[in-house]
Coordinates of C-alpha atoms and ligand atoms in Angstrom, one line a residue:
X89 CA 24.9 -4.6 18.6
X90 CA 23.5 -8.1 19.0
X91 CA 22.9 -9.7 22.4
X92 CA 25.9 -12.1 21.8
X93 CA 28.5 -9.5 20.9
X94 CA 29.8 -8.7 24.5
X95 CA 30.4 -12.4 24.9
X96 CA 32.3 -12.8 21.6
X97 CA 35.5 -11.5 23.1
X98 CA 35.3 -14.0 26.0
X99 CA 34.7 -16.8 23.6
X100 CA 37.6 -15.7 21.3
X101 CA 39.9 -15.4 24.3
X102 CA 39.1 -19.0 25.3
X103 CA 39.8 -20.3 21.7
X104 CA 43.1 -18.3 21.5
X105 CA 44.5 -19.5 24.9
X106 CA 43.3 -23.2 24.3
X107 CA 46.0 -25.6 23.2
X108 CA 43.6 -28.4 21.8
X109 CA 40.2 -27.4 20.4
X110 CA 37.5 -29.5 18.7
X111 CA 34.1 -28.6 17.3
X112 CA 31.0 -30.7 18.0
X113 CA 28.3 -30.0 15.4
X114 CA 24.5 -30.6 15.1
X115 CA 21.7 -29.9 12.6
X116 CA 21.5 -26.2 13.6
X117 CA 24.7 -25.5 11.6
X118 CA 23.0 -26.5 8.4
X119 CA 19.6 -24.9 9.1
X120 CA 20.6 -21.6 7.3
X121 CA 21.4 -23.7 4.2
X122 CA 17.8 -24.8 4.2
X123 CA 18.4 -28.2 5.7
X124 CA 15.7 -29.0 8.2
X125 CA 16.8 -29.6 11.8
X126 CA 15.4 -32.4 13.8
X127 CA 13.9 -30.7 16.8
X128 CA 14.5 -27.0 16.6
X129 CA 11.7 -24.4 16.9
X130 CA 11.3 -24.1 13.1
X131 CA 8.0 -25.4 11.8
X132 CA 10.1 -27.3 9.2
X133 CA 11.9 -29.3 11.9
X134 CA 12.0 -32.8 10.3
X135 CA 10.6 -34.7 13.3
X136 CA 7.6 -32.4 13.7
X137 CA 6.4 -33.6 10.3
X138 CA 7.7 -37.2 10.4
X139 CA 8.1 -39.8 13.1
X140 CA 11.8 -40.5 13.5
X141 CA 11.2 -44.0 14.8
X142 CA 9.1 -44.7 11.7
X143 CA 11.7 -43.3 9.3
X144 CA 15.3 -43.3 10.8
X145 CA 15.3 -46.8 12.2
X146 CA 15.7 -50.4 10.8
X147 CA 12.2 -51.3 12.0
X148 CA 10.8 -48.3 10.2
X149 CA 12.8 -49.2 7.0
X150 CA 11.7 -52.8 6.9
X151 CA 8.1 -51.8 7.7
X152 CA 8.0 -49.6 4.6
X153 CA 11.3 -49.5 2.7
X154 CA 9.9 -47.6 -0.3
X155 CA 8.6 -44.8 1.9
X156 CA 11.8 -44.4 3.9
X157 CA 13.9 -44.3 0.7
X158 CA 11.5 -41.7 -0.7
X159 CA 12.1 -39.6 2.5
X160 CA 15.9 -39.9 2.2
X161 CA 15.8 -39.1 -1.6
X162 CA 13.7 -35.9 -0.8
X163 CA 16.5 -34.9 1.7
X164 CA 19.2 -35.8 -0.9
X165 CA 17.6 -33.5 -3.5
X166 CA 17.2 -30.8 -0.9
X167 CA 20.9 -31.1 -0.1
X168 CA 21.8 -31.1 -3.8
X169 CA 20.2 -27.7 -4.1
X170 CA 21.7 -26.4 -0.9
X171 CA 25.0 -24.6 -0.4
X172 CA 27.3 -24.1 2.6
X173 CA 26.2 -21.1 4.6
X174 CA 28.7 -18.5 6.2
X175 CA 28.9 -20.8 9.3
X176 CA 30.3 -23.7 7.1
X177 CA 32.5 -21.3 5.3
X178 CA 34.0 -19.9 8.5
X179 CA 34.6 -23.5 9.7
X180 CA 36.1 -24.3 6.2
X181 CA 38.9 -21.9 6.9
X182 CA 40.0 -23.7 10.1
X183 CA 42.2 -26.3 8.4
X184 CA 43.6 -27.7 11.6
X185 CA 40.4 -28.1 13.6
X186 CA 38.8 -31.5 14.0
X187 CA 35.0 -31.2 13.4
X188 CA 32.9 -33.9 15.0
X189 CA 29.5 -33.8 13.4
X190 CA 26.1 -35.5 13.9
X191 CA 25.1 -34.2 10.5
X192 CA 24.7 -36.5 7.5
X193 CA 25.1 -33.8 4.9
X194 CA 28.3 -32.9 2.9
X195 CA 28.3 -29.1 3.5
X196 CA 31.5 -29.1 5.6
X197 CA 33.3 -30.9 2.9
X198 CA 31.9 -28.5 0.3
X199 CA 33.0 -25.6 2.5
X200 CA 36.6 -26.9 2.3
X201 CA 37.1 -28.7 5.6
X202 CA 39.7 -31.4 5.0
X203 CA 37.9 -34.8 4.8
X204 CA 40.2 -36.4 7.4
X205 CA 39.2 -33.7 9.9
X206 CA 35.5 -34.4 9.7
X207 CA 34.2 -37.2 12.0
X208 CA 30.8 -38.2 10.8
X209 CA 29.3 -39.9 13.9
X210 CA 26.0 -40.6 12.2
X211 CA 27.2 -41.4 8.7
X212 CA 26.2 -39.7 5.5
X213 CA 23.2 -39.5 3.1
X214 CA 25.5 -39.0 0.2
X215 CA 26.0 -42.8 0.0
X216 CA 24.1 -46.1 0.2
X217 CA 25.5 -49.2 1.8
X218 CA 24.5 -52.8 2.0
X219 CA 22.2 -53.5 5.0
X220 CA 24.1 -56.7 5.6
X221 CA 27.4 -54.8 5.9
X222 CA 28.9 -57.0 3.1
X223 CA 31.2 -54.1 2.2
X224 CA 29.3 -52.9 -0.9
X225 CA 28.6 -49.1 -0.9
X226 CA 27.8 -46.6 -3.7
X227 CA 28.2 -42.8 -3.8
X228 CA 25.0 -41.2 -5.2
X229 CA 24.1 -38.5 -7.6
X230 CA 22.1 -36.4 -5.0
X231 CA 20.0 -34.7 -7.7
X232 CA 18.8 -38.1 -9.1
X233 CA 19.1 -40.6 -6.3
X234 CA 18.1 -44.2 -7.1
X235 CA 14.9 -45.8 -5.7
X236 CA 14.9 -48.8 -3.4
X237 CA 17.4 -51.4 -4.6
X238 CA 19.3 -54.6 -3.7
X239 CA 23.0 -55.2 -3.1
X240 CA 24.6 -56.5 -6.3
X241 CA 27.1 -58.4 -4.2
X242 CA 24.7 -60.3 -1.8
X243 CA 21.1 -59.4 -2.6
X244 CA 20.3 -57.7 0.7
X245 CA 18.6 -54.2 0.6
X246 CA 20.7 -51.2 0.0
X247 CA 20.0 -48.4 2.5
X248 CA 21.4 -44.9 3.3
X249 CA 24.9 -45.1 4.9
X250 CA 23.6 -43.4 8.0
X251 CA 23.3 -44.6 11.6
X252 CA 19.7 -45.2 12.4
X253 CA 18.2 -45.1 15.9
X254 CA 19.1 -48.3 17.7
X255 CA 22.2 -48.8 15.5
X256 CA 25.8 -48.5 16.7
X257 CA 28.0 -45.6 15.7
X258 CA 31.0 -46.4 13.4
X259 CA 33.4 -47.7 16.0
X260 CA 36.7 -46.3 14.6
X261 CA 35.2 -42.8 14.2
X262 CA 33.6 -43.1 17.7
X263 CA 36.9 -44.1 19.3
X264 CA 38.8 -41.2 17.6
X265 CA 36.1 -38.7 18.7
X266 CA 36.0 -40.0 22.2
X267 CA 39.7 -40.0 22.8
X268 CA 40.0 -36.5 21.3
X269 CA 37.2 -35.2 23.6
X270 CA 39.0 -36.6 26.6
X271 CA 42.1 -34.5 26.0
X272 CA 41.0 -31.2 24.5
X273 CA 40.9 -28.0 26.6
X274 CA 38.1 -26.3 24.6
X275 CA 35.0 -27.7 22.8
X276 CA 33.0 -25.5 20.4
X277 CA 29.4 -26.8 20.4
X278 CA 27.5 -25.6 17.4
X279 CA 23.7 -26.0 16.6
X280 CA 22.8 -29.1 18.6
X281 CA 20.0 -29.8 21.1
X282 CA 22.4 -32.3 22.6
X283 CA 19.6 -34.8 23.0
X284 CA 20.9 -37.7 20.9
X285 CA 23.2 -40.2 22.5
X286 CA 25.9 -41.5 22.7
X287 CA 27.0 -38.6 20.5
X288 CA 26.1 -35.9 23.0
X289 CA 27.9 -37.8 25.7
X290 CA 31.1 -36.4 24.1
X291 CA 30.2 -32.9 25.4
X292 CA 30.1 -34.4 28.9
X293 CA 33.4 -36.3 28.3
X294 CA 35.1 -33.0 27.3
X295 CA 33.6 -31.1 30.3
X296 CA 34.6 -33.9 32.7
X297 CA 38.2 -33.8 31.4
X298 CA 38.3 -30.1 32.2
X299 CA 37.6 -28.6 28.8
X300 CA 35.9 -25.2 28.6
X301 CA 32.6 -25.4 26.6
X302 CA 31.6 -22.7 24.1
X303 CA 28.0 -23.0 22.8
X304 CA 26.6 -21.4 19.6
X305 CA 22.8 -21.9 19.4
X306 CA 19.7 -20.0 18.7
X307 CA 18.1 -21.3 21.9
X308 CA 19.1 -23.0 25.2
X309 CA 19.9 -26.7 25.0
X310 CA 20.4 -29.7 27.3
X311 CA 24.0 -28.6 27.8
X312 CA 23.6 -24.8 28.4
X313 CA 24.5 -25.3 32.1
X314 CA 27.9 -26.6 31.1
X315 CA 28.9 -23.6 29.0
X316 CA 31.7 -21.3 29.9
X317 CA 30.3 -19.0 27.2
X318 CA 26.9 -19.4 25.4
X319 CA 26.5 -17.3 22.2
X320 CA 22.8 -17.1 21.4
X321 CA 22.1 -16.5 17.7
X322 CA 22.4 -18.1 14.3
X323 CA 25.7 -19.9 13.7
X324 CA 25.8 -18.4 10.2
X325 CA 26.1 -15.0 11.8
X326 CA 28.2 -15.8 14.9
X327 CA 30.9 -18.2 13.5
X328 CA 32.4 -15.7 10.9
X329 CA 32.8 -13.1 13.7
X330 CA 33.9 -15.7 16.3
X331 CA 36.6 -17.3 14.1
X332 CA 37.7 -14.2 12.1
X333 CA 41.5 -14.3 11.8
X334 CA 41.9 -17.3 14.2
X335 CA 43.8 -20.5 13.3
X336 CA 42.5 -22.9 16.0
X337 CA 43.8 -26.5 16.0
X338 CA 43.1 -29.8 17.7
X339 CA 46.6 -31.1 17.9
X340 CA 49.2 -28.4 18.8
X341 CA 52.0 -30.3 17.2
X342 CA 49.6 -31.2 14.3
Ligands
BV8_197 C1 22.5 -46.3 19.8 C2 21.1 -40.1 11.2 C3 22.9 -48.5 20.6 C4 19.8 -40.5 10.6 C5 20.6 -39.7 13.6 C6 21.7 -43.3 25.8 C7 22.8 -43.9 25.3 C8 22.8 -44.5 24.0 C9 21.7 -44.4 23.2 C10 20.5 -43.8 23.7 C11 20.5 -43.3 25.0 N1 19.3 -42.7 25.2 C12 18.5 -42.9 24.1 C13 19.3 -43.6 23.2 C14 18.7 -44.1 21.9 C15 19.0 -43.1 20.8 C16 18.8 -41.6 21.2 O1 19.7 -40.9 21.5 N2 17.5 -41.2 21.2 C17 17.2 -39.8 21.5 C18 16.1 -39.3 20.6 C19 16.8 -39.8 23.0 N3 20.3 -43.2 20.3 C20 20.5 -44.2 19.3 O2 19.7 -44.9 18.9 C21 22.0 -44.2 18.8 N4 22.3 -45.6 18.7 O3 22.6 -45.9 20.9 O4 22.6 -47.7 19.5 C22 23.8 -49.6 20.1 C23 25.1 -49.6 20.5 C24 25.9 -50.6 19.9 C25 25.4 -51.5 19.0 C26 24.1 -51.4 18.6 C27 23.3 -50.4 19.1 C28 22.0 -43.7 17.3 C29 21.6 -42.3 17.2 C30 21.8 -41.8 15.8 C31 20.5 -41.6 15.2 N5 20.7 -41.0 13.8 N6 20.8 -39.2 12.3 C32 19.2 -39.4 9.8 O5 19.7 -38.3 9.8 O6 18.2 -39.7 9.1 S1 20.2 -38.6 14.8 C33 19.7 -37.1 14.3 O7 19.6 -36.3 15.5 C34 20.7 -36.3 13.4 O8 22.0 -36.9 13.2 C35 20.9 -35.0 14.2 O9 22.0 -34.3 13.9 C36 20.9 -35.6 15.5 C37 20.9 -34.8 16.8 O10 20.1 -33.8 16.7 P1 20.8 -32.3 16.6 O11 21.9 -32.3 15.6 O12 21.1 -31.8 17.9 O13 19.6 -31.6 15.9 P2 18.3 -31.0 16.6 O14 17.3 -30.7 15.6 O15 17.9 -31.9 17.8 O16 18.7 -29.6 17.2 C38 19.1 -28.6 16.4 C39 19.6 -27.5 17.3 O17 20.1 -26.4 16.5 C40 18.6 -26.9 18.2 O18 19.2 -26.8 19.5 C41 18.3 -25.5 17.6 O19 18.1 -24.6 18.7 C42 19.6 -25.2 17.0 N7 19.5 -24.3 15.8 C43 18.6 -24.2 14.9 N8 18.9 -23.3 13.9 C44 20.1 -22.8 14.3 C45 20.6 -23.4 15.5 N9 21.7 -23.2 16.1 C46 22.5 -22.3 15.5 N10 22.2 -21.6 14.4 C47 21.0 -21.9 13.7 N11 20.7 -21.2 12.6
ZN198 ZN1 25.7 -56.9 0.3

């Protein structure tokens, strides 16, 4: 008997009675696939070994572009060797659930979540794009990612197709996520410290619109006080039990 089991029934009841559900996902979902989180307790948490401002920002990139591309290519090769964990697989079975993710990996896609149901708020490391937004982008071979290069269309640097600190989120994706969170009646918050904005503001948007919040995390987070139910444990263990046999959806008529 784990410490979260008594709460599982409460969380399942909320998911079953809810009409419109969405998932909001952070780096913790991919931790059991060997993808470092940003701030979690693990010694491997990315930021504990790197300075995010120095690496995940345009200033950092232009200060040392080769070094930043090396960091991303290390992450790409780690992702190439990683597989979806049981948490991703459980989410992959929910074919009608919109999954709003801060993660830049492709593990939800590889677990079978329909692409149009994954809202990547912070982009993806599986692609490069032109830094001048001229429209050029390239999908990468994650095992053998290219070194620093220039856009063949306009000559500016090519950089990972992610949202760096200080950069705006993709507007259309943001608007879809925001309007969804304003009208759902249950938000499943998985593996996030809820410390990065404006993404984490979506949890507040959902709560303020009356949605019940279910949290899955190995430790308390900035939004623990908003939870109707908080399931403490690894998402790779909890999600298969929580979602077993359910078919939760975001648009009832969808
Ligand atoms: C912007 C891509 C303006 C790059 C990332 C207020 C409003 C708006 C902005 C700000 C604001 N306050 C501060 C800001 C600035 C900044 C920000 O939020 N800073 C933080 C640090 C305070 N925000 C920005 O700069 C954003 N841009 O605002 O621009 C603007 C607007 C218009 C036009 C121009 C400019 C952009 C932010 C996006 C940054 N990019 N990623 C890359 O990956 O290299 S953020 C990065 O953090 C990842 O995406 C990551 O997913 C995300 C959030 O972290 P989490 O996912 O929560 O991960 P974390 O490690 O923190 O937590 C993991 C959790 O999992 C822990 O709780 C742990 O307990 C749990 N866990 C661990 N293992 C498990 C588990 N849970 C379950 N099971 C397990 N096994
Ligand atoms: Zn270009």
